[in-house]
Short mmCIF file of C-alpha atoms (C1' of nucleotides) in Angstrom, two decimals:
data_model
loop_
_atom_site.label_atom_id
_atom_site.label_comp_id
_atom_site.label_asym_id
_atom_site.label_seq_id
_atom_site.Cartn_x
_atom_site.Cartn_y
_atom_site.Cartn_z
CA MET A 265 25.76 -3.76 33.27
CA SER A 266 23.97 -5.50 36.06
CA ASP A 267 22.94 -8.30 33.81
CA HIS A 268 24.00 -11.24 35.89
CA GLU A 269 22.06 -13.39 33.52
CA SER A 270 18.88 -13.90 35.46
CA HIS A 271 16.17 -15.96 33.86
CA ALA A 272 16.12 -14.09 30.55
CA ALA A 273 19.55 -14.68 29.15
CA PRO A 274 20.80 -13.75 25.68
CA VAL A 275 17.30 -13.15 24.36
CA ASP A 276 17.03 -15.52 21.45
CA PRO A 277 16.05 -13.43 18.52
CA VAL A 278 12.51 -14.28 17.54
CA LEU A 279 13.51 -14.36 13.93
CA SER A 280 16.59 -16.12 12.67
CA PRO A 281 18.88 -14.15 10.39
CA GLY A 282 17.52 -16.09 7.46
CA GLN A 283 13.96 -15.34 8.42
CA LEU A 284 14.71 -11.67 8.90
CA GLU A 285 16.31 -11.46 5.50
CA THR A 286 13.38 -13.32 3.98
CA TYR A 287 10.97 -10.90 5.55
CA PHE A 288 12.89 -7.91 4.22
CA VAL A 289 13.23 -9.23 0.71
CA PHE A 290 9.62 -10.30 0.61
CA THR A 291 8.45 -6.87 1.70
CA GLU A 292 10.73 -5.08 -0.69
CA ALA A 293 9.76 -7.18 -3.68
CA ALA A 294 6.06 -6.92 -2.88
CA ASP A 295 6.29 -3.14 -2.58
CA LEU A 296 8.19 -2.84 -5.83
CA LEU A 297 5.66 -4.96 -7.67
CA GLN A 298 2.81 -3.07 -6.14
CA HIS A 299 4.12 0.31 -7.23
CA GLN A 300 4.87 -0.82 -10.74
CA ILE A 301 1.46 -2.40 -11.13
CA GLU A 302 -0.25 0.68 -9.80
CA ARG A 303 1.54 2.80 -12.34
CA GLN A 304 0.86 0.45 -15.22
CA LEU A 305 -2.85 0.16 -14.54
CA ARG A 306 -3.23 3.88 -14.07
CA THR A 307 -1.46 4.63 -17.33
CA ASP A 308 -3.00 1.85 -19.33
CA GLY A 309 -6.59 1.79 -18.25
CA GLY A 310 -7.08 4.76 -15.99
CA LEU A 311 -7.80 2.51 -13.03
CA SER A 312 -6.23 2.11 -9.64
CA THR A 313 -5.19 -1.34 -8.50
CA VAL A 314 -8.18 -1.65 -6.21
CA GLN A 315 -10.58 -0.67 -8.94
CA PHE A 316 -9.04 -3.24 -11.22
CA GLN A 317 -9.32 -5.88 -8.53
CA ILE A 318 -12.93 -4.97 -7.88
CA LEU A 319 -13.82 -5.41 -11.54
CA GLY A 320 -11.90 -8.66 -11.63
CA ARG A 321 -13.58 -10.09 -8.58
CA LEU A 322 -17.01 -9.09 -9.81
CA SER A 323 -16.36 -10.48 -13.28
CA GLY A 324 -15.39 -13.77 -11.75
CA ALA A 325 -18.25 -13.91 -9.28
CA GLU A 326 -21.45 -15.89 -9.61
CA GLY A 327 -23.91 -13.63 -11.37
CA GLY A 328 -21.31 -10.87 -11.53
CA ARG A 329 -22.32 -9.44 -8.21
CA LEU A 330 -21.23 -9.37 -4.60
CA THR A 331 -22.06 -7.46 -1.47
CA MET A 332 -19.85 -4.62 -0.30
CA THR A 333 -18.61 -6.68 2.61
CA GLN A 334 -17.69 -9.67 0.49
CA LEU A 335 -15.88 -7.38 -1.90
CA ALA A 336 -13.99 -5.54 0.82
CA ASP A 337 -12.88 -8.83 2.24
CA LEU A 338 -11.74 -10.23 -1.10
CA VAL A 339 -9.71 -7.22 -2.14
CA VAL A 340 -8.40 -6.59 1.39
CA TYR A 341 -9.64 -3.05 1.78
CA SER A 342 -11.37 -0.99 4.42
CA ARG A 343 -15.15 -0.71 4.23
CA SER A 344 -15.14 3.04 3.93
CA GLY A 345 -12.42 2.92 1.31
CA LEU A 346 -14.44 0.46 -0.68
CA THR A 347 -17.51 2.69 -0.50
CA TYR A 348 -15.43 5.45 -2.01
CA GLN A 349 -13.94 3.35 -4.79
CA VAL A 350 -17.20 1.70 -5.75
CA GLY A 351 -18.70 5.18 -5.86
CA LEU A 352 -16.09 6.20 -8.41
CA LEU A 353 -16.64 3.10 -10.49
CA GLU A 354 -20.37 3.66 -10.44
CA LYS A 355 -19.93 7.23 -11.61
CA SER A 356 -17.92 5.87 -14.52
CA GLY A 357 -20.66 3.40 -15.32
CA LEU A 358 -18.50 0.35 -14.71
CA VAL A 359 -20.57 -1.07 -11.85
CA ASN A 360 -24.07 -0.76 -10.44
CA ARG A 361 -25.27 -0.73 -6.89
CA GLY A 362 -28.61 -2.03 -5.78
CA PRO A 363 -30.38 -3.35 -2.70
CA SER A 364 -30.16 -7.00 -1.82
CA PRO A 365 -33.37 -9.00 -1.84
CA ASP A 366 -32.14 -11.22 0.98
CA ASP A 367 -30.94 -8.62 3.41
CA GLU A 368 -32.32 -5.14 3.41
CA ARG A 369 -29.06 -3.80 4.82
CA SER A 370 -26.82 -5.17 2.13
CA THR A 371 -25.82 -3.49 -1.09
CA LEU A 372 -25.20 -5.64 -4.13
CA VAL A 373 -22.53 -4.42 -6.49
CA ALA A 374 -22.62 -5.69 -10.07
CA VAL A 375 -20.33 -5.19 -13.05
CA THR A 376 -21.92 -3.57 -16.06
CA ASP A 377 -21.17 -4.61 -19.63
CA ARG A 378 -18.88 -1.62 -19.93
CA GLY A 379 -17.11 -2.79 -16.82
CA ARG A 380 -16.58 -6.25 -18.18
CA ALA A 381 -15.44 -4.84 -21.50
CA LEU A 382 -12.91 -2.55 -19.88
CA PHE A 383 -11.59 -5.32 -17.67
CA GLY A 384 -11.24 -7.65 -20.64
CA ARG A 385 -9.48 -4.99 -22.61
CA ILE A 386 -7.00 -4.20 -19.86
CA LEU A 387 -6.28 -7.72 -18.69
CA PRO A 388 -3.90 -8.89 -21.45
CA ASP A 389 -1.51 -5.97 -21.07
CA HIS A 390 -1.66 -6.32 -17.35
CA ALA A 391 -0.94 -10.02 -17.53
CA GLN A 392 1.98 -9.36 -19.82
CA ARG A 393 3.39 -6.83 -17.40
CA VAL A 394 2.97 -9.21 -14.47
CA TYR A 395 4.69 -11.89 -16.45
CA ASP A 396 7.62 -9.62 -17.24
CA MET A 397 8.06 -8.58 -13.65
CA LEU A 398 7.17 -11.62 -11.61
CA PHE A 399 7.31 -14.81 -13.66
CA ASP A 400 10.01 -14.13 -16.16
CA PRO A 401 12.81 -14.93 -13.71
CA LEU A 402 11.06 -17.97 -12.23
CA SER A 403 10.97 -21.61 -13.23
CA ASP A 404 7.77 -23.64 -13.18
CA GLU A 405 8.90 -25.27 -9.96
CA ASP A 406 9.53 -21.85 -8.44
CA VAL A 407 6.01 -20.80 -9.33
CA ASP A 408 4.49 -23.95 -7.87
CA SER A 409 6.50 -23.55 -4.72
CA LEU A 410 5.62 -19.89 -4.39
CA ARG A 411 1.93 -20.57 -4.86
CA GLU A 412 1.96 -23.35 -2.35
CA VAL A 413 3.80 -21.35 0.26
CA MET A 414 1.77 -18.18 -0.20
CA THR A 415 -1.46 -20.09 -0.08
CA ARG A 416 -0.48 -21.50 3.26
CA VAL A 417 0.47 -18.06 4.54
CA ARG A 418 -2.75 -16.51 3.32
CA ASP A 419 -4.92 -19.16 4.93
CA HIS A 420 -2.93 -18.87 8.11
CA VAL A 421 -3.30 -15.11 8.33
CA ARG A 422 -6.99 -15.30 7.52
CA ALA A 423 -7.44 -17.85 10.28
CA LEU A 424 -5.60 -15.83 12.91
CA PRO A 425 -7.74 -14.24 15.58
CA PRO A 426 -7.98 -10.55 14.73
CA ARG A 427 -5.58 -8.84 17.09
CA SER A 428 -7.51 -5.85 18.26
CA ALA A 429 -10.64 -6.68 16.43
CA ALA A 430 -13.26 -5.84 18.92
CA PRO A 431 -14.16 -2.38 17.68
CA ARG A 432 -17.70 -3.33 18.37
CA ARG A 433 -18.20 -4.75 21.76
CA ARG A 434 -18.51 -8.48 21.84
CA ARG A 435 -21.53 -10.15 23.22
CA ALA A 436 -21.62 -10.83 26.95
CA ASP A 437 -17.95 -11.75 27.13
CA PRO A 438 -17.61 -14.20 30.01
CA GLY A 439 -14.26 -12.58 30.61
CA PRO A 440 -10.93 -13.86 31.88
CA GLN A 441 -12.36 -15.45 34.93
CA GLY A 442 -15.84 -16.26 33.63
CA MET B 279 -13.25 -3.47 -34.36
CA SER B 280 -12.40 -4.70 -37.82
CA ASP B 281 -10.45 -7.59 -36.39
CA HIS B 282 -10.61 -10.17 -39.14
CA GLU B 283 -8.08 -12.23 -37.25
CA SER B 284 -4.91 -10.94 -38.78
CA HIS B 285 -1.64 -12.45 -37.53
CA ALA B 286 -2.69 -12.86 -33.89
CA ALA B 287 -4.67 -16.08 -33.63
CA PRO B 288 -6.19 -17.66 -30.48
CA VAL B 289 -4.24 -15.38 -28.17
CA ASP B 290 -2.41 -17.72 -25.81
CA PRO B 291 -3.07 -16.43 -22.38
CA VAL B 292 0.05 -14.68 -21.22
CA LEU B 293 -0.28 -16.25 -17.81
CA SER B 294 -1.02 -19.90 -17.24
CA PRO B 295 -3.80 -20.73 -14.81
CA GLY B 296 -1.18 -21.68 -12.25
CA GLN B 297 0.62 -18.40 -12.68
CA LEU B 298 -2.58 -16.42 -12.44
CA GLU B 299 -3.51 -18.19 -9.24
CA THR B 300 -0.02 -17.61 -7.89
CA TYR B 301 -0.27 -13.94 -8.68
CA PHE B 302 -3.62 -13.64 -6.93
CA VAL B 303 -2.57 -15.51 -3.84
CA PHE B 304 0.69 -13.62 -3.61
CA THR B 305 -1.08 -10.28 -3.83
CA GLU B 306 -3.72 -11.28 -1.34
CA ALA B 307 -1.25 -12.59 1.21
CA ALA B 308 1.02 -9.58 0.82
CA ASP B 309 -1.89 -7.18 1.32
CA LEU B 310 -3.10 -9.07 4.37
CA LEU B 311 0.35 -9.02 5.94
CA GLN B 312 0.81 -5.38 5.12
CA HIS B 313 -2.43 -4.35 6.77
CA GLN B 314 -1.79 -6.40 9.87
CA ILE B 315 1.72 -5.06 10.23
CA GLU B 316 0.55 -1.50 9.76
CA ARG B 317 -1.95 -1.95 12.51
CA GLN B 318 0.47 -3.64 14.86
CA LEU B 319 3.17 -1.00 14.48
CA ARG B 320 0.71 1.82 14.87
CA THR B 321 -0.74 0.35 18.02
CA ASP B 322 2.50 -0.81 19.50
CA GLY B 323 4.90 1.99 18.78
CA GLY B 324 2.91 4.78 17.24
CA LEU B 325 4.74 4.45 13.96
CA SER B 326 3.63 3.78 10.43
CA THR B 327 5.29 0.99 8.51
CA VAL B 328 7.36 3.42 6.47
CA GLN B 329 8.56 5.22 9.56
CA PHE B 330 9.57 1.92 11.07
CA GLN B 331 11.41 0.96 7.92
CA ILE B 332 13.17 4.30 7.81
CA LEU B 333 14.43 3.86 11.35
CA GLY B 334 15.47 0.32 10.53
CA ARG B 335 17.36 1.24 7.42
CA LEU B 336 19.12 4.10 9.15
CA SER B 337 20.00 1.97 12.15
CA GLY B 338 21.57 -0.56 9.85
CA ALA B 339 23.38 1.94 7.68
CA GLU B 340 27.04 2.87 7.85
CA GLY B 341 27.27 5.76 10.30
CA GLY B 342 23.52 5.65 10.81
CA ARG B 343 22.86 8.06 8.00
CA LEU B 344 21.69 8.09 4.41
CA THR B 345 20.58 10.63 1.87
CA MET B 346 16.94 11.17 1.14
CA THR B 347 17.26 9.55 -2.24
CA GLN B 348 18.99 6.46 -0.92
CA LEU B 349 16.35 6.14 1.73
CA ALA B 350 13.46 6.58 -0.69
CA ASP B 351 14.92 3.91 -2.89
CA LEU B 352 15.46 1.47 -0.05
CA VAL B 353 12.03 1.75 1.45
CA VAL B 354 10.32 1.99 -1.96
CA TYR B 355 8.57 5.28 -1.47
CA SER B 356 8.04 8.47 -3.42
CA ARG B 357 10.44 11.35 -2.82
CA SER B 358 7.78 13.74 -1.70
CA GLY B 359 6.24 11.12 0.54
CA LEU B 360 9.60 10.53 2.14
CA THR B 361 10.08 14.24 2.74
CA TYR B 362 6.81 14.23 4.61
CA GLN B 363 7.56 11.15 6.70
CA VAL B 364 11.08 12.22 7.59
CA GLY B 365 9.62 15.56 8.58
CA LEU B 366 7.34 13.81 11.04
CA LEU B 367 10.16 11.71 12.45
CA GLU B 368 12.32 14.78 12.87
CA LYS B 369 9.56 16.57 14.74
CA SER B 370 9.43 13.59 17.08
CA GLY B 371 13.18 13.77 17.58
CA LEU B 372 13.84 10.34 16.13
CA VAL B 373 15.99 11.50 13.24
CA ASN B 374 18.04 14.53 12.24
CA ARG B 375 18.50 16.21 8.92
CA GLY B 376 21.64 17.99 7.87
CA PRO B 377 23.50 19.07 4.78
CA SER B 378 25.89 16.70 3.08
CA PRO B 379 29.55 17.70 2.95
CA ASP B 380 30.01 15.99 -0.40
CA ASP B 381 27.10 17.38 -2.28
CA GLU B 382 25.53 20.65 -1.33
CA ARG B 383 22.18 19.51 -2.75
CA SER B 384 21.90 16.39 -0.66
CA THR B 385 20.31 16.06 2.74
CA LEU B 386 21.71 13.52 5.15
CA VAL B 387 19.23 11.88 7.45
CA ALA B 388 20.57 10.32 10.66
CA VAL B 389 18.92 8.35 13.44
CA THR B 390 19.13 9.91 16.86
CA ASP B 391 19.70 7.94 20.04
CA ARG B 392 16.02 8.20 20.76
CA GLY B 393 15.32 6.82 17.33
CA ARG B 394 17.58 3.86 17.87
CA ALA B 395 16.10 3.26 21.27
CA LEU B 396 12.57 3.30 19.99
CA PHE B 397 13.42 1.00 17.12
CA GLY B 398 15.13 -1.42 19.45
CA ARG B 399 12.22 -1.35 21.81
CA ILE B 400 9.68 -2.02 19.10
CA LEU B 401 11.59 -4.62 17.12
CA PRO B 402 11.05 -7.68 19.33
CA ASP B 403 7.29 -7.38 19.40
CA HIS B 404 7.27 -6.73 15.72
CA ALA B 405 9.45 -9.72 15.04
CA GLN B 406 7.18 -11.87 17.14
CA ARG B 407 4.18 -10.71 15.21
CA VAL B 408 5.88 -11.33 11.88
CA TYR B 409 6.80 -14.77 13.08
CA ASP B 410 3.25 -15.55 14.07
CA MET B 411 1.85 -14.42 10.76
CA LEU B 412 4.46 -15.36 8.21
CA PHE B 413 6.85 -17.99 9.51
CA ASP B 414 4.74 -20.02 11.84
CA PRO B 415 3.16 -22.04 9.03
CA LEU B 416 6.43 -22.45 7.10
CA SER B 417 9.20 -25.03 7.33
CA ASP B 418 12.86 -24.05 7.14
CA GLU B 419 12.95 -25.24 3.56
CA ASP B 420 9.92 -23.12 2.73
CA VAL B 421 11.66 -20.08 4.15
CA ASP B 422 14.83 -20.76 2.21
CA SER B 423 12.88 -21.27 -0.96
CA LEU B 424 10.82 -18.15 -0.43
CA ARG B 425 13.88 -16.03 0.24
CA GLU B 426 15.64 -17.35 -2.82
CA VAL B 427 12.68 -16.79 -5.09
CA MET B 428 11.84 -13.35 -3.79
CA THR B 429 15.44 -12.25 -4.02
CA ARG B 430 15.45 -13.17 -7.66
CA VAL B 431 12.20 -11.31 -8.25
CA ARG B 432 13.42 -8.23 -6.44
CA ASP B 433 16.66 -8.08 -8.37
CA HIS B 434 14.80 -8.64 -11.59
CA VAL B 435 12.31 -5.85 -10.98
CA ARG B 436 15.06 -3.50 -9.89
CA ALA B 437 16.94 -4.23 -13.07
CA LEU B 438 13.98 -3.64 -15.34
CA PRO B 439 14.05 -0.46 -17.37
CA PRO B 440 11.65 1.96 -15.72
CA ARG B 441 8.55 1.89 -17.87
CA SER B 442 7.57 5.50 -18.18
CA ALA B 443 10.50 6.94 -16.36
CA ALA B 444 11.17 10.13 -18.21
CA PRO B 445 9.29 12.54 -15.99
CA ARG B 446 11.96 15.10 -16.69
CA ARG B 447 12.55 15.74 -20.30
CA ARG B 448 15.42 13.83 -21.72
CA ARG B 449 18.33 15.56 -23.20
CA ALA B 450 17.91 16.95 -26.70
CA ASP B 451 15.34 14.32 -27.58
CA PRO B 452 15.55 13.91 -31.36
CA GLY B 453 11.84 13.31 -31.22
CA PRO B 454 9.57 11.10 -33.31
CA GLN B 455 10.46 12.74 -36.57
CA GLY B 456 13.93 14.02 -35.93
"C1'" DA C 30 33.55 30.43 -17.57
"C1'" DA C 31 28.89 30.92 -19.37
"C1'" DG C 32 25.08 28.33 -20.88
"C1'" DA C 33 22.74 24.14 -21.03
"C1'" DT C 34 21.39 20.03 -18.97
"C1'" DG C 35 21.09 16.78 -14.96
"C1'" DT C 36 20.22 15.75 -9.99
"C1'" DG C 37 18.48 16.27 -4.96
"C1'" DC C 38 15.06 17.83 -2.32
"C1'" DT C 39 10.82 20.40 -1.02
"C1'" DT C 40 6.37 22.67 -1.83
"C1'" DC C 41 1.86 22.49 -3.62
"C1'" DG C 42 -2.61 20.77 -4.82
"C1'" DA C 43 -5.70 17.12 -5.56
"C1'" DA C 44 -6.98 12.54 -4.62
"C1'" DT C 45 -7.18 8.80 -1.57
"C1'" DT C 46 -7.11 6.37 2.81
"C1'" DC C 47 -8.75 4.81 7.21
"C1'" DG C 48 -11.17 4.56 11.74
"C1'" DA C 49 -14.84 6.31 14.41
"C1'" DA C 50 -19.38 7.56 14.56
"C1'" DG C 51 -24.01 7.34 12.65
"C1'" DC C 52 -28.05 5.06 10.75
"C1'" DA C 53 -30.80 1.42 9.42
"C1'" DT C 54 -32.04 -3.41 9.36
"C1'" DG C 55 -31.65 -8.09 11.19
"C1'" DA C 56 -31.39 -11.67 14.87
"C1'" DC C 57 -32.01 -13.27 19.44
"C1'" DT C 58 -34.04 -13.32 24.20
"C1'" DC C 59 -37.46 -13.07 27.42
"C1'" DG D 272 -43.28 -8.26 20.28
"C1'" DA D 273 -40.33 -5.05 22.90
"C1'" DG D 274 -35.65 -4.72 24.15
"C1'" DT D 275 -30.89 -5.69 23.26
"C1'" DC D 276 -27.15 -6.80 20.74
"C1'" DA D 277 -25.07 -7.70 16.00
"C1'" DT D 278 -24.30 -6.54 11.14
"C1'" DG D 279 -23.98 -3.75 6.56
"C1'" DC D 280 -23.04 0.34 4.73
"C1'" DT D 281 -22.11 5.41 4.44
"C1'" DT D 282 -20.60 9.88 6.16
"C1'" DC D 283 -17.20 12.59 8.34
"C1'" DG D 284 -12.76 14.43 9.56
"C1'" DA D 285 -7.94 14.10 9.71
"C1'" DA D 286 -3.87 12.22 7.87
"C1'" DT D 287 -1.32 10.59 4.13
"C1'" DT D 288 -0.05 9.90 -0.68
"C1'" DC D 289 1.81 11.03 -5.12
"C1'" DG D 290 3.19 13.65 -9.33
"C1'" DA D 291 4.18 18.03 -11.17
"C1'" DA D 292 6.39 22.15 -10.59
"C1'" DG D 293 9.91 24.87 -8.38
"C1'" DC D 294 14.47 25.91 -6.51
"C1'" DA D 295 19.30 25.27 -5.74
"C1'" DC D 296 23.47 23.11 -6.66
"C1'" DA D 297 26.36 20.17 -9.84
"C1'" DT D 298 28.24 18.65 -14.16
"C1'" DC D 299 29.16 18.86 -18.90
"C1'" DT D 300 30.04 21.36 -23.36
"C1'" DT D 301 31.98 24.55 -26.00
#
DNA sequence: AAGATGTGCTTCGAATTCGAAGCATGACTC
DNA sequence: GAGTCATGCTTCGAATTCGAAGCACATCTT
């Protein structure tokens, strides 16, 4: 034990006990919800959560279509994963893919009528299930508070500089001592 | 579709607009956090989130050991998935598996010293990262509120009757028609 | 105490996931 | 307008995921 407390003494924990507990409970609850939802959607409509989200985002989008990148960003999914999932949906006739007039590189994904119909058919049951799991035990104030807090967190995370997000080299980086 | 509006009239949406928005934002934020954390842990300690959670749960457990089932339940993971992950951790010498004295069927998983060491080494950075992402934009009251709300949700979901949870046939099921 | 039913874990197979690499188009500089 | 860097998407390979089925032990019933 040669710790004659130099400069770094008792090492303040970065997270207070309350924060740690909050983090754990948040994670646990989110995982539980996620698994239940996955199961429900699969059973009820034969869709995975991502597929459901894709249909939902497209149904809500201007003109019912979005580019692959926009979609990947909205549903928080990898590009390659999205390619795979959209491929499945297209095979099932729930979405279409076509070239973008604006940008020759882009692919526009659009919901089909069947896609909209399926989404509309599934939504009520899904909403009911979400209500039973998430909102049933919460008051209106709880919901408002939760929305407010999570919105702030989401915006904060989205605004954070991507940690190791230079997979593609950045342009002429002036560097540390530029 | 011979729906000549029978008893079910305008179909009140199950979720209010506020609830729907809350659900979306919650999901989005949780997914964002999850992805970031996954990446950070992988980069920083060579572990997946589940592996990290397993080490954490074991480190915090009485005697540093738990059965596979207890562990699967705590980290919210499938049994077979846990078998796989624990197998990986064992290969890396971070945990041990052994028979349970109480129940010959059970397997007891225990953290090794190396496992504890690794977990302890990784934790601070992880905590810092969680702070930056989740707690930085929140006040103390926000954190308290979030913990309280999520605790209620977690307990509620845990208490719910498993929806389609009869993967193994139930005992002498009288069946639909006796 | 034998037979039936329940529980704990692993194996197996099929589907999904992601990052890295590849390919094509766009944008910017000189 | 050729060269260079940036962006959008897909392909590829390797790793992970889950449920169903299988195996072994435990518990309950008669």
